PDB file of C-alpha atoms in Angstrom:
ATOM      1  CA  MET D   1      14.499 100.015 122.489  1.00  0.00           C
ATOM      2  CA  SER D   2      16.026  96.837 123.140  1.00  0.00           C
ATOM      3  CA  MET D   3      13.113  95.317 121.234  1.00  0.00           C
ATOM      4  CA  ASN D   4      13.397  97.685 118.191  1.00  0.00           C
ATOM      5  CA  MET D   5      16.933  97.099 117.819  1.00  0.00           C
ATOM      6  CA  TYR D   6      16.306  93.808 116.237  1.00  0.00           C
ATOM      7  CA  THR D   7      13.457  94.855 113.932  1.00  0.00           C
ATOM      8  CA  GLY D   8      13.416  96.828 111.109  1.00  0.00           C
ATOM      9  CA  PHE D   9      16.139  94.762 108.553  1.00  0.00           C
ATOM     10  CA  THR D  10      15.535  94.931 105.047  1.00  0.00           C
ATOM     11  CA  ARG D  11      14.439  92.274 102.649  1.00  0.00           C
ATOM     12  CA  LEU D  12      17.249  92.063 100.832  1.00  0.00           C
ATOM     13  CA  CYS D  13      19.481  91.773 103.614  1.00  0.00           C
ATOM     14  CA  LYS D  14      16.901  89.062 104.735  1.00  0.00           C
ATOM     15  CA  GLY D  15      17.140  86.966 101.714  1.00  0.00           C
ATOM     16  CA  LEU D  16      20.821  87.205 101.392  1.00  0.00           C
ATOM     17  CA  ALA D  17      21.118  85.942 105.425  1.00  0.00           C
ATOM     18  CA  VAL D  18      18.901  83.060 104.081  1.00  0.00           C
ATOM     19  CA  VAL D  19      21.940  82.825 101.270  1.00  0.00           C
ATOM     20  CA  LEU D  20      24.782  82.960 103.890  1.00  0.00           C
ATOM     21  CA  VAL D  21      22.765  80.202 106.376  1.00  0.00           C
ATOM     22  CA  GLY D  22      22.080  77.897 103.286  1.00  0.00           C
ATOM     23  CA  GLY D  23      25.462  77.853 102.168  1.00  0.00           C
ATOM     24  CA  HIS D  24      26.962  76.738 105.921  1.00  0.00           C
ATOM     25  CA  ILE D  25      24.342  74.119 105.737  1.00  0.00           C
ATOM     26  CA  VAL D  26      24.837  72.717 103.008  1.00  0.00           C
ATOM     27  CA  VAL D  27      28.972  72.627 103.451  1.00  0.00           C
ATOM     28  CA  GLN D  28      27.809  70.888 106.626  1.00  0.00           C
ATOM     29  CA  ILE D  29      25.677  68.095 105.450  1.00  0.00           C
ATOM     30  CA  LEU D  30      27.470  67.610 102.025  1.00  0.00           C
ATOM     31  CA  PRO D  31      31.515  68.618 103.129  1.00  0.00           C
ATOM     32  CA  SER D  32      32.728  68.001  99.162  1.00  0.00           C
ATOM     33  CA  ALA D  33      30.427  70.480  98.266  1.00  0.00           C
ATOM     34  CA  LEU D  34      33.191  72.816  99.592  1.00  0.00           C
ATOM     35  CA  SER D  35      35.523  72.156  96.855  1.00  0.00           C
ATOM     36  CA  TYR D  36      33.274  73.302  94.617  1.00  0.00           C
ATOM     37  CA  LEU D  37      31.819  76.747  96.724  1.00  0.00           C
ATOM     38  CA  ALA D  38      35.066  77.388  98.062  1.00  0.00           C
ATOM     39  CA  LEU D  39      37.792  79.433  96.541  1.00  0.00           C
ATOM     40  CA  ILE D  40      41.057  76.899  96.095  1.00  0.00           C
ATOM     41  CA  PRO D  41      43.389  77.939  94.180  1.00  0.00           C
ATOM     42  CA  ALA D  42      44.292  75.460  92.276  1.00  0.00           C
ATOM     43  CA  LYS D  43      40.878  74.372  91.256  1.00  0.00           C
ATOM     44  CA  THR D  44      40.050  78.156  90.221  1.00  0.00           C
ATOM     45  CA  ILE D  45      40.941  77.786  86.819  1.00  0.00           C
ATOM     46  CA  PRO D  46      37.776  74.918  85.840  1.00  0.00           C
ATOM     47  CA  PHE D  47      36.207  76.134  88.980  1.00  0.00           C
ATOM     48  CA  ALA D  48      36.019  80.207  88.120  1.00  0.00           C
ATOM     49  CA  TRP D  49      32.487  80.318  89.761  1.00  0.00           C
ATOM     50  CA  ASN D  50      33.813  79.690  93.000  1.00  0.00           C
ATOM     51  CA  LEU D  51      35.380  83.598  92.608  1.00  0.00           C
ATOM     52  CA  ILE D  52      31.847  84.509  93.386  1.00  0.00           C
ATOM     53  CA  THR D  53      30.340  81.941  95.310  1.00  0.00           C
ATOM     54  CA  ALA D  54      33.328  81.566  97.864  1.00  0.00           C
ATOM     55  CA  GLY D  55      32.240  84.936  99.396  1.00  0.00           C
ATOM     56  CA  TYR D  56      28.794  83.301 100.528  1.00  0.00           C
ATOM     57  CA  THR D  57      30.116  80.262 101.705  1.00  0.00           C
ATOM     58  CA  GLU D  58      30.728  80.147 105.623  1.00  0.00           C
ATOM     59  CA  GLN D  59      32.563  76.895 106.855  1.00  0.00           C
ATOM     60  CA  THR D  60      32.645  77.536 110.865  1.00  0.00           C
ATOM     61  CA  VAL D  61      29.255  78.108 112.631  1.00  0.00           C
ATOM     62  CA  TYR D  62      30.908  81.279 114.001  1.00  0.00           C
ATOM     63  CA  GLY D  63      31.427  82.589 110.941  1.00  0.00           C
ATOM     64  CA  ALA D  64      27.691  82.190 109.715  1.00  0.00           C
ATOM     65  CA  ILE D  65      26.337  84.099 112.480  1.00  0.00           C
ATOM     66  CA  ILE D  66      28.990  86.744 112.508  1.00  0.00           C
ATOM     67  CA  SER D  67      28.552  87.286 108.887  1.00  0.00           C
ATOM     68  CA  THR D  68      24.664  87.128 109.041  1.00  0.00           C
ATOM     69  CA  ILE D  69      24.297  89.442 112.029  1.00  0.00           C
ATOM     70  CA  GLY D  70      26.841  91.777 110.277  1.00  0.00           C
ATOM     71  CA  LEU D  71      24.782  91.721 106.859  1.00  0.00           C
ATOM     72  CA  LEU D  72      21.368  92.406 108.711  1.00  0.00           C
ATOM     73  CA  PHE D  73      22.769  95.208 111.069  1.00  0.00           C
ATOM     74  CA  LEU D  74      25.236  97.214 108.555  1.00  0.00           C
ATOM     75  CA  GLY D  75      23.038  96.545 105.772  1.00  0.00           C
ATOM     76  CA  LYS D  76      19.947  98.033 107.506  1.00  0.00           C
ATOM     77  CA  LEU D  77      22.386 101.282 108.016  1.00  0.00           C
ATOM     78  CA  LEU D  78      23.822 101.586 104.532  1.00  0.00           C
ATOM     79  CA  GLU D  79      20.810  99.816 101.743  1.00  0.00           C
ATOM     80  CA  PRO D  80      18.240 102.474 102.971  1.00  0.00           C
ATOM     81  CA  ILE D  81      20.962 105.213 101.877  1.00  0.00           C
ATOM     82  CA  TRP D  82      22.527 103.742  99.312  1.00  0.00           C
ATOM     83  CA  GLY D  83      19.156 101.926  97.500  1.00  0.00           C
ATOM     84  CA  SER D  84      18.459  98.705  97.110  1.00  0.00           C
ATOM     85  CA  ARG D  85      20.432  97.886  93.771  1.00  0.00           C
ATOM     86  CA  GLU D  86      23.665  99.969  94.764  1.00  0.00           C
ATOM     87  CA  PHE D  87      23.681  98.134  97.793  1.00  0.00           C
ATOM     88  CA  LEU D  88      23.824  94.909  95.849  1.00  0.00           C
ATOM     89  CA  LYS D  89      26.134  95.975  93.410  1.00  0.00           C
ATOM     90  CA  PHE D  90      28.347  97.221  95.701  1.00  0.00           C
ATOM     91  CA  ILE D  91      28.137  93.415  97.397  1.00  0.00           C
ATOM     92  CA  PHE D  92      28.534  91.707  94.221  1.00  0.00           C
ATOM     93  CA  ILE D  93      31.852  93.843  93.253  1.00  0.00           C
ATOM     94  CA  VAL D  94      33.653  94.018  96.456  1.00  0.00           C
ATOM     95  CA  ASN D  95      33.219  90.081  96.682  1.00  0.00           C
ATOM     96  CA  PHE D  96      34.328  89.551  93.109  1.00  0.00           C
ATOM     97  CA  LEU D  97      37.155  91.486  93.253  1.00  0.00           C
ATOM     98  CA  THR D  98      38.733  90.558  96.622  1.00  0.00           C
ATOM     99  CA  SER D  99      38.474  86.790  95.841  1.00  0.00           C
ATOM    100  CA  VAL D 100      40.572  87.385  92.708  1.00  0.00           C
ATOM    101  CA  PHE D 101      42.773  89.642  94.317  1.00  0.00           C
ATOM    102  CA  VAL D 102      42.761  86.601  97.309  1.00  0.00           C
ATOM    103  CA  PHE D 103      43.540  84.178  94.348  1.00  0.00           C
ATOM    104  CA  ILE D 104      46.519  86.237  93.244  1.00  0.00           C
ATOM    105  CA  THR D 105      48.090  86.376  96.489  1.00  0.00           C
ATOM    106  CA  ALA D 106      47.900  82.828  96.680  1.00  0.00           C
ATOM    107  CA  ILE D 107      49.082  81.938  94.074  1.00  0.00           C
ATOM    108  CA  SER D 108      52.294  84.443  94.192  1.00  0.00           C
ATOM    109  CA  LEU D 109      52.992  82.875  97.934  1.00  0.00           C
ATOM    110  CA  TYR D 110      53.276  79.857  96.511  1.00  0.00           C
ATOM    111  CA  TYR D 111      55.716  80.267  93.933  1.00  0.00           C
ATOM    112  CA  VAL D 112      57.502  82.219  96.593  1.00  0.00           C
ATOM    113  CA  THR D 113      57.354  79.672  99.066  1.00  0.00           C
ATOM    114  CA  ARG D 114      56.520  76.669  97.085  1.00  0.00           C
ATOM    115  CA  LEU D 115      54.254  75.291 100.005  1.00  0.00           C
ATOM    116  CA  GLU D 116      51.327  73.651  98.324  1.00  0.00           C
ATOM    117  CA  ILE D 117      49.394  74.570 101.145  1.00  0.00           C
ATOM    118  CA  TYR D 118      48.514  77.945  99.444  1.00  0.00           C
ATOM    119  CA  LEU D 119      46.982  75.975  96.336  1.00  0.00           C
ATOM    120  CA  TYR D 120      44.633  73.816  97.866  1.00  0.00           C
ATOM    121  CA  MET D 121      43.566  75.516 101.129  1.00  0.00           C
ATOM    122  CA  PRO D 122      39.757  76.334 100.962  1.00  0.00           C
ATOM    123  CA  ILE D 123      38.997  80.440 101.493  1.00  0.00           C
ATOM    124  CA  SER D 124      35.980  81.293 101.736  1.00  0.00           C
ATOM    125  CA  GLY D 125      33.400  83.659 103.893  1.00  0.00           C
ATOM    126  CA  PHE D 126      31.630  87.148 103.774  1.00  0.00           C
ATOM    127  CA  GLN D 127      34.584  88.878 106.068  1.00  0.00           C
ATOM    128  CA  GLY D 128      35.339  90.393 102.952  1.00  0.00           C
ATOM    129  CA  VAL D 129      32.045  92.237 102.295  1.00  0.00           C
ATOM    130  CA  LEU D 130      31.742  93.012 105.714  1.00  0.00           C
ATOM    131  CA  SER D 131      34.826  95.042 105.999  1.00  0.00           C
ATOM    132  CA  GLY D 132      33.853  96.737 103.126  1.00  0.00           C
ATOM    133  CA  PHE D 133      30.404  97.856 104.706  1.00  0.00           C
ATOM    134  CA  LEU D 134      32.378  99.062 107.532  1.00  0.00           C
ATOM    135  CA  VAL D 135      33.789 101.426 105.109  1.00  0.00           C
ATOM    136  CA  GLY D 136      30.753 102.660 103.721  1.00  0.00           C
ATOM    137  CA  VAL D 137      30.045 103.090 107.433  1.00  0.00           C
ATOM    138  CA  LYS D 138      32.822 105.183 107.931  1.00  0.00           C
ATOM    139  CA  GLN D 139      31.940 107.154 104.889  1.00  0.00           C
ATOM    140  CA  ILE D 140      28.289 108.091 105.679  1.00  0.00           C
ATOM    141  CA  MET D 141      28.490 109.003 109.244  1.00  0.00           C
ATOM    142  CA  PRO D 142      32.012 109.655 109.871  1.00  0.00           C
ATOM    143  CA  ASP D 143      31.487 111.392 113.198  1.00  0.00           C
ATOM    144  CA  GLN D 144      29.142 109.313 114.791  1.00  0.00           C
ATOM    145  CA  GLU D 145      30.175 108.139 118.373  1.00  0.00           C
ATOM    146  CA  LEU D 146      29.422 104.468 119.154  1.00  0.00           C
ATOM    147  CA  SER D 147      28.235 104.599 122.204  1.00  0.00           C
ATOM    148  CA  ILE D 148      29.317 101.092 123.267  1.00  0.00           C
ATOM    149  CA  LEU D 149      33.055 101.122 122.076  1.00  0.00           C
ATOM    150  CA  LYS D 150      33.726 104.951 123.059  1.00  0.00           C
ATOM    151  CA  LEU D 151      34.774 106.008 119.629  1.00  0.00           C
ATOM    152  CA  LYS D 152      33.952 107.308 115.833  1.00  0.00           C
ATOM    153  CA  ALA D 153      32.155 105.165 113.537  1.00  0.00           C
ATOM    154  CA  LYS D 154      35.357 106.770 111.170  1.00  0.00           C
ATOM    155  CA  TRP D 155      37.890 103.922 112.682  1.00  0.00           C
ATOM    156  CA  LEU D 156      35.854 101.185 112.867  1.00  0.00           C
ATOM    157  CA  PRO D 157      37.196  99.684 109.357  1.00  0.00           C
ATOM    158  CA  SER D 158      40.971 101.012 110.750  1.00  0.00           C
ATOM    159  CA  LEU D 159      40.420  98.769 114.289  1.00  0.00           C
ATOM    160  CA  ALA D 160      38.806  95.799 112.743  1.00  0.00           C
ATOM    161  CA  LEU D 161      41.777  95.618 110.224  1.00  0.00           C
ATOM    162  CA  LEU D 162      44.159  96.096 112.787  1.00  0.00           C
ATOM    163  CA  PHE D 163      42.449  93.620 115.315  1.00  0.00           C
ATOM    164  CA  SER D 164      41.988  90.887 112.581  1.00  0.00           C
ATOM    165  CA  ILE D 165      46.042  91.513 112.368  1.00  0.00           C
ATOM    166  CA  ALA D 166      46.806  91.141 116.075  1.00  0.00           C
ATOM    167  CA  ILE D 167      44.525  87.904 115.963  1.00  0.00           C
ATOM    168  CA  SER D 168      46.781  86.399 112.780  1.00  0.00           C
ATOM    169  CA  PHE D 169      49.845  86.038 114.896  1.00  0.00           C
ATOM    170  CA  PHE D 170      48.216  83.368 117.225  1.00  0.00           C
ATOM    171  CA  THR D 171      45.999  81.590 114.682  1.00  0.00           C
ATOM    172  CA  ALA D 172      47.621  78.830 112.048  1.00  0.00           C
ATOM    173  CA  ASP D 173      45.279  79.840 109.443  1.00  0.00           C
ATOM    174  CA  SER D 174      45.508  83.304 109.199  1.00  0.00           C
ATOM    175  CA  VAL D 175      45.920  82.792 105.283  1.00  0.00           C
ATOM    176  CA  SER D 176      42.180  81.747 105.356  1.00  0.00           C
ATOM    177  CA  TYR D 177      40.775  85.144 106.410  1.00  0.00           C
ATOM    178  CA  LEU D 178      43.399  88.022 106.299  1.00  0.00           C
ATOM    179  CA  PRO D 179      43.984  88.426 102.862  1.00  0.00           C
ATOM    180  CA  THR D 180      39.877  88.872 102.342  1.00  0.00           C
ATOM    181  CA  ILE D 181      39.571  91.207 105.240  1.00  0.00           C
ATOM    182  CA  VAL D 182      42.677  93.194 103.752  1.00  0.00           C
ATOM    183  CA  PHE D 183      41.525  93.517 100.210  1.00  0.00           C
ATOM    184  CA  GLY D 184      37.529  93.701 101.327  1.00  0.00           C
ATOM    185  CA  THR D 185      38.442  96.994 103.222  1.00  0.00           C
ATOM    186  CA  TYR D 186      40.624  98.308 100.443  1.00  0.00           C
ATOM    187  CA  LEU D 187      38.288  97.400  97.482  1.00  0.00           C
ATOM    188  CA  GLY D 188      35.552  98.831  99.588  1.00  0.00           C
ATOM    189  CA  TRP D 189      37.360 102.259  99.735  1.00  0.00           C
ATOM    190  CA  ILE D 190      38.268 101.694  95.811  1.00  0.00           C
ATOM    191  CA  TYR D 191      34.424 101.627  94.885  1.00  0.00           C
ATOM    192  CA  LEU D 192      33.067 104.168  96.615  1.00  0.00           C
ATOM    193  CA  ARG D 193      36.254 106.696  96.849  1.00  0.00           C
ATOM    194  CA  TYR D 194      36.295 106.285  92.709  1.00  0.00           C
ATOM    195  CA  TRP D 195      33.327 104.095  91.574  1.00  0.00           C
ATOM    196  CA  GLN D 196      29.941 104.644  93.054  1.00  0.00           C
ATOM    197  CA  LYS D 197      27.639 106.186  91.139  1.00  0.00           C
ATOM    198  CA  LYS D 198      25.717 109.419  91.799  1.00  0.00           C
ATOM    199  CA  PRO D 199      22.551 109.277  89.970  1.00  0.00           C
ATOM    200  CA  GLU D 200      21.138 112.281  91.423  1.00  0.00           C
ATOM    201  CA  THR D 201      24.300 114.433  90.191  1.00  0.00           C
ATOM    202  CA  LYS D 202      26.064 111.671  87.515  1.00  0.00           C
ATOM    203  CA  LEU D 203      29.020 112.012  89.076  1.00  0.00           C
ATOM    204  CA  LYS D 204      31.109 109.208  90.603  1.00  0.00           C
ATOM    205  CA  GLY D 205      32.961 108.439  93.801  1.00  0.00           C
ATOM    206  CA  ASP D 206      33.739 110.631  97.148  1.00  0.00           C
ATOM    207  CA  PRO D 207      37.151 112.934  96.896  1.00  0.00           C
ATOM    208  CA  SER D 208      36.981 114.378 100.075  1.00  0.00           C
ATOM    209  CA  ASP D 209      39.694 114.971 102.907  1.00  0.00           C
ATOM    210  CA  GLU D 210      37.905 112.722 105.421  1.00  0.00           C
ATOM    211  CA  PHE D 211      37.645 109.876 103.056  1.00  0.00           C
ATOM    212  CA  SER D 212      41.439 109.935 101.954  1.00  0.00           C
ATOM    213  CA  PHE D 213      43.285 106.587 102.126  1.00  0.00           C
ATOM    214  CA  SER D 214      45.442 108.201 104.735  1.00  0.00           C
ATOM    215  CA  SER D 215      42.063 108.991 106.840  1.00  0.00           C
ATOM    216  CA  PHE D 216      42.592 105.292 107.950  1.00  0.00           C
ATOM    217  CA  PHE D 217      45.631 106.503 109.782  1.00  0.00           C
ATOM    218  CA  PRO D 218      46.299 108.104 112.621  1.00  0.00           C
ATOM    219  CA  GLU D 219      47.170 111.635 112.224  1.00  0.00           C
ATOM    220  CA  PHE D 220      50.595 111.270 112.988  1.00  0.00           C
ATOM    221  CA  LEU D 221      50.884 108.788 110.372  1.00  0.00           C
ATOM    222  CA  ARG D 222      49.410 111.043 107.516  1.00  0.00           C
ATOM    223  CA  PRO D 223      52.506 113.052 106.119  1.00  0.00           C
ATOM    224  CA  VAL D 224      54.233 109.996 105.805  1.00  0.00           C
ATOM    225  CA  ILE D 225      51.221 107.760 104.359  1.00  0.00           C
ATOM    226  CA  ASP D 226      49.672 110.783 101.696  1.00  0.00           C
ATOM    227  CA  PRO D 227      52.648 110.808  99.252  1.00  0.00           C
ATOM    228  CA  ILE D 228      52.742 107.100  99.062  1.00  0.00           C
ATOM    229  CA  ALA D 229      48.774 106.874  98.125  1.00  0.00           C
ATOM    230  CA  THR D 230      49.391 109.646  96.170  1.00  0.00           C
ATOM    231  CA  ILE D 231      51.931 107.180  93.698  1.00  0.00           C
ATOM    232  CA  PHE D 232      49.392 104.276  93.983  1.00  0.00           C
ATOM    233  CA  GLU D 233      47.099 106.677  92.748  1.00  0.00           C
ATOM    234  CA  ARG D 234      48.492 108.265  89.747  1.00  0.00           C
ATOM    235  CA  MET D 235      49.672 104.320  88.885  1.00  0.00           C
ATOM    236  CA  LEU D 236      46.128 103.238  88.847  1.00  0.00           C
ATOM    237  CA  CYS D 237      43.902 106.245  88.292  1.00  0.00           C
ATOM    238  CA  GLY D 238      46.139 108.530  86.803  1.00  0.00           C
ATOM    239  CA  ARG D 239      44.332 108.703  83.027  1.00  0.00           C
ATOM    240  CA  ARG D 240      41.601 108.689  84.429  1.00  0.00           C
ATOM    241  CA  SER D 241      41.962 111.454  86.833  1.00  0.00           C
ATOM    242  CA  GLU D 242      43.258 113.842  83.923  1.00  0.00           C
ATOM    243  CA  THR D 243      40.299 113.177  82.195  1.00  0.00           C
ATOM    244  CA  SER D 244      37.925 113.573  84.977  1.00  0.00           C
ATOM    245  CA  ASN D 245      39.424 116.653  85.856  1.00  0.00           C
ATOM    246  CA  GLU D 246      39.361 118.771  82.183  1.00  0.00           C
ATOM    247  CA  GLU D 247      35.926 117.606  82.033  1.00  0.00           C
ATOM    248  CA  ARG D 248      34.930 118.882  85.477  1.00  0.00           C
ATOM    249  CA  GLY D 249      37.822 120.688  87.317  1.00  0.00           C
ATOM    250  CA  TYR D 250      38.046 118.976  90.436  1.00  0.00           C
ATOM    251  CA  THR D 251      41.217 118.889  92.311  1.00  0.00           C
ATOM    252  CA  LEU D 252      42.549 117.477  95.714  1.00  0.00           C
ATOM    253  CA  GLY D 253      45.828 118.733  97.327  1.00  0.00           C
ATOM    254  CA  GLY D 254      47.473 119.546  94.412  1.00  0.00           C
ATOM    255  CA  SER D 255      46.526 115.970  92.577  1.00  0.00           C
ATOM    256  CA  THR D 256      43.635 115.230  90.280  1.00  0.00           C
ATOM    257  CA  LEU D 257      41.014 112.780  91.147  1.00  0.00           C
ATOM    258  CA  PRO D 258      38.097 111.240  89.511  1.00  0.00           C
ATOM    259  CA  GLY D 259      35.026 113.400  88.700  1.00  0.00           C
ATOM    260  CA  SER D 260      33.501 113.765  92.063  1.00  0.00           C
ATOM    261  CA  ASP D 261      31.480 116.547  93.702  1.00  0.00           C
ATOM    262  CA  PRO D 262      32.922 117.508  97.597  1.00  0.00           C
ATOM    263  CA  ILE D 263      29.911 119.345  98.364  1.00  0.00           C
ATOM    264  CA  GLU D 264      27.750 115.922  97.288  1.00  0.00           C
ATOM    265  CA  ALA D 265      30.223 114.095  99.509  1.00  0.00           C
ATOM    266  CA  SER D 266      28.801 116.024 102.666  1.00  0.00           C
ATOM    267  CA  ARG D 267      25.610 115.733 101.817  1.00  0.00           C
ATOM    268  CA  ARG D 268      25.890 112.067 101.779  1.00  0.00           C
ATOM    269  CA  ARG D 269      27.215 112.405 105.153  1.00  0.00           C
ATOM    270  CA  GLU D 270      24.344 114.685 106.420  1.00  0.00           C
ATOM    271  CA  ARG D 271      22.101 112.098 104.644  1.00  0.00           C
ATOM    272  CA  GLY D 272      23.792 109.248 106.515  1.00  0.00           C
ATOM    273  CA  ALA D 273      23.598 111.169 109.852  1.00  0.00           C
ATOM    274  CA  ARG D 274      19.840 111.918 109.244  1.00  0.00           C
ATOM    275  CA  ALA D 275      18.892 108.553 108.348  1.00  0.00           C
ATOM    276  CA  LEU D 276      20.255 107.081 111.741  1.00  0.00           C
ATOM    277  CA  GLU D 277      18.797 109.654 113.970  1.00  0.00           C
ATOM    278  CA  GLU D 278      15.277 109.024 112.391  1.00  0.00           C
ATOM    279  CA  ARG D 279      16.196 105.190 112.857  1.00  0.00           C
ATOM    280  CA  LEU D 280      16.970 105.610 116.136  1.00  0.00           C
ATOM    281  CA  ALA D 281      13.744 108.024 117.033  1.00  0.00           C
ATOM    282  CA  ALA D 282      11.123 105.896 115.077  1.00  0.00           C
ATOM    283  CA  GLU D 283      12.721 102.734 117.234  1.00  0.00           C
ATOM    284  CA  LEU D 284      12.615 105.165 120.534  1.00  0.00           C
ATOM    285  CA  LEU D 285       8.767 105.953 119.705  1.00  0.00           C
ATOM    286  CA  ALA D 286       7.631 102.401 118.763  1.00  0.00           C
ATOM    287  CA  ALA D 287       9.484 101.400 122.187  1.00  0.00           C
ATOM    288  CA  GLY D 288       7.312 104.371 123.783  1.00  0.00           C
ATOM    289  CA  LYS D 289       4.180 102.835 122.334  1.00  0.00           C
ATOM    290  CA  LYS D 290       4.444  99.133 123.449  1.00  0.00           C
ATOM    291  CA  GLY D 291       4.982 100.575 126.871  1.00  0.00           C
ATOM    292  CA  GLU D 292       2.283 102.254 127.036  1.00  0.00           C
ATOM    293  CA  GLU D 293       0.266  99.494 125.519  1.00  0.00           C
ATOM    294  CA  SER D 294       1.822  97.153 127.963  1.00  0.00           C
ATOM    295  CA  GLU D 295       0.481  99.980 131.512  1.00  0.00           C
ATOM    296  CA  ARG D 296      -2.651  99.580 129.599  1.00  0.00           C
ATOM    297  CA  ASP D 297      -2.937  95.644 129.553  1.00  0.00           C
ATOM    298  CA  VAL D 298      -1.867  95.808 133.122  1.00  0.00           C
ATOM    299  CA  ASP D 299      -4.746  98.484 133.972  1.00  0.00           C
ATOM    300  CA  ASP D 300      -7.258  96.497 132.112  1.00  0.00           C
ATOM    301  CA  ASN D 301      -6.306  93.014 134.196  1.00  0.00           C
ATOM    302  CA  VAL D 302      -6.344  94.845 137.429  1.00  0.00           C
TER     303      VAL D 302
END
């Protein structure tokens, strides 16, 4: 089983892993390429393409390893359920919008502090998309218990974010990664909550209580978080919510949400859990067959 854990990666994820490793190699061989590939707010206006390329450019070997491993293993769970096209679309949108919000944040920090480090610090890495992937895992298999960490999958994005914030107090360059993780988590949730299309139902998003914004927080904080989340929801999605409500009649907690089907959301989570169980069963079966073959080889040699 331990060997099969490292197999079954999708072709798309392998290709993207090559891009991540290749991007890291390029900036190591040609350091000057970093100014063209990474997000440097002072240069973004002429070099607008770095809003896309920054997410696929890892500056450190540790970042390249973590991003590649995260992409392969999380993609192995998500791509079979979403489909390759939707999986790639999620990566592109979350990566691009995360870079846009990081750019706006850096410019705002400069105008507030007048520190030029916010303008010229190269920001890059796949951590924003990885954070969005964790939100996807929370959505499709929230109650799946992770044997290693002894917790449910629904807490993965919250714990990753909390860990990143804690680490930022002990690192000098937290600006280079923390906003990316924060926005990657939030925009991953926005995409899955409101924008992701369901071809089989022609609906969008996931309006279930289990995937609300307050579900990222402990139970005792939700009475405080829910009213604040409702205000932002009405500000950002109010008009769209009203239209969707008129067309489909879906509501949640008294406030309207973009057109989505709670039943479909439940079915998607069931498919996610079933896909994980089938994958684990297949790996166990393959491991058993290899064990039998090994025993036969030993017997033949004897």
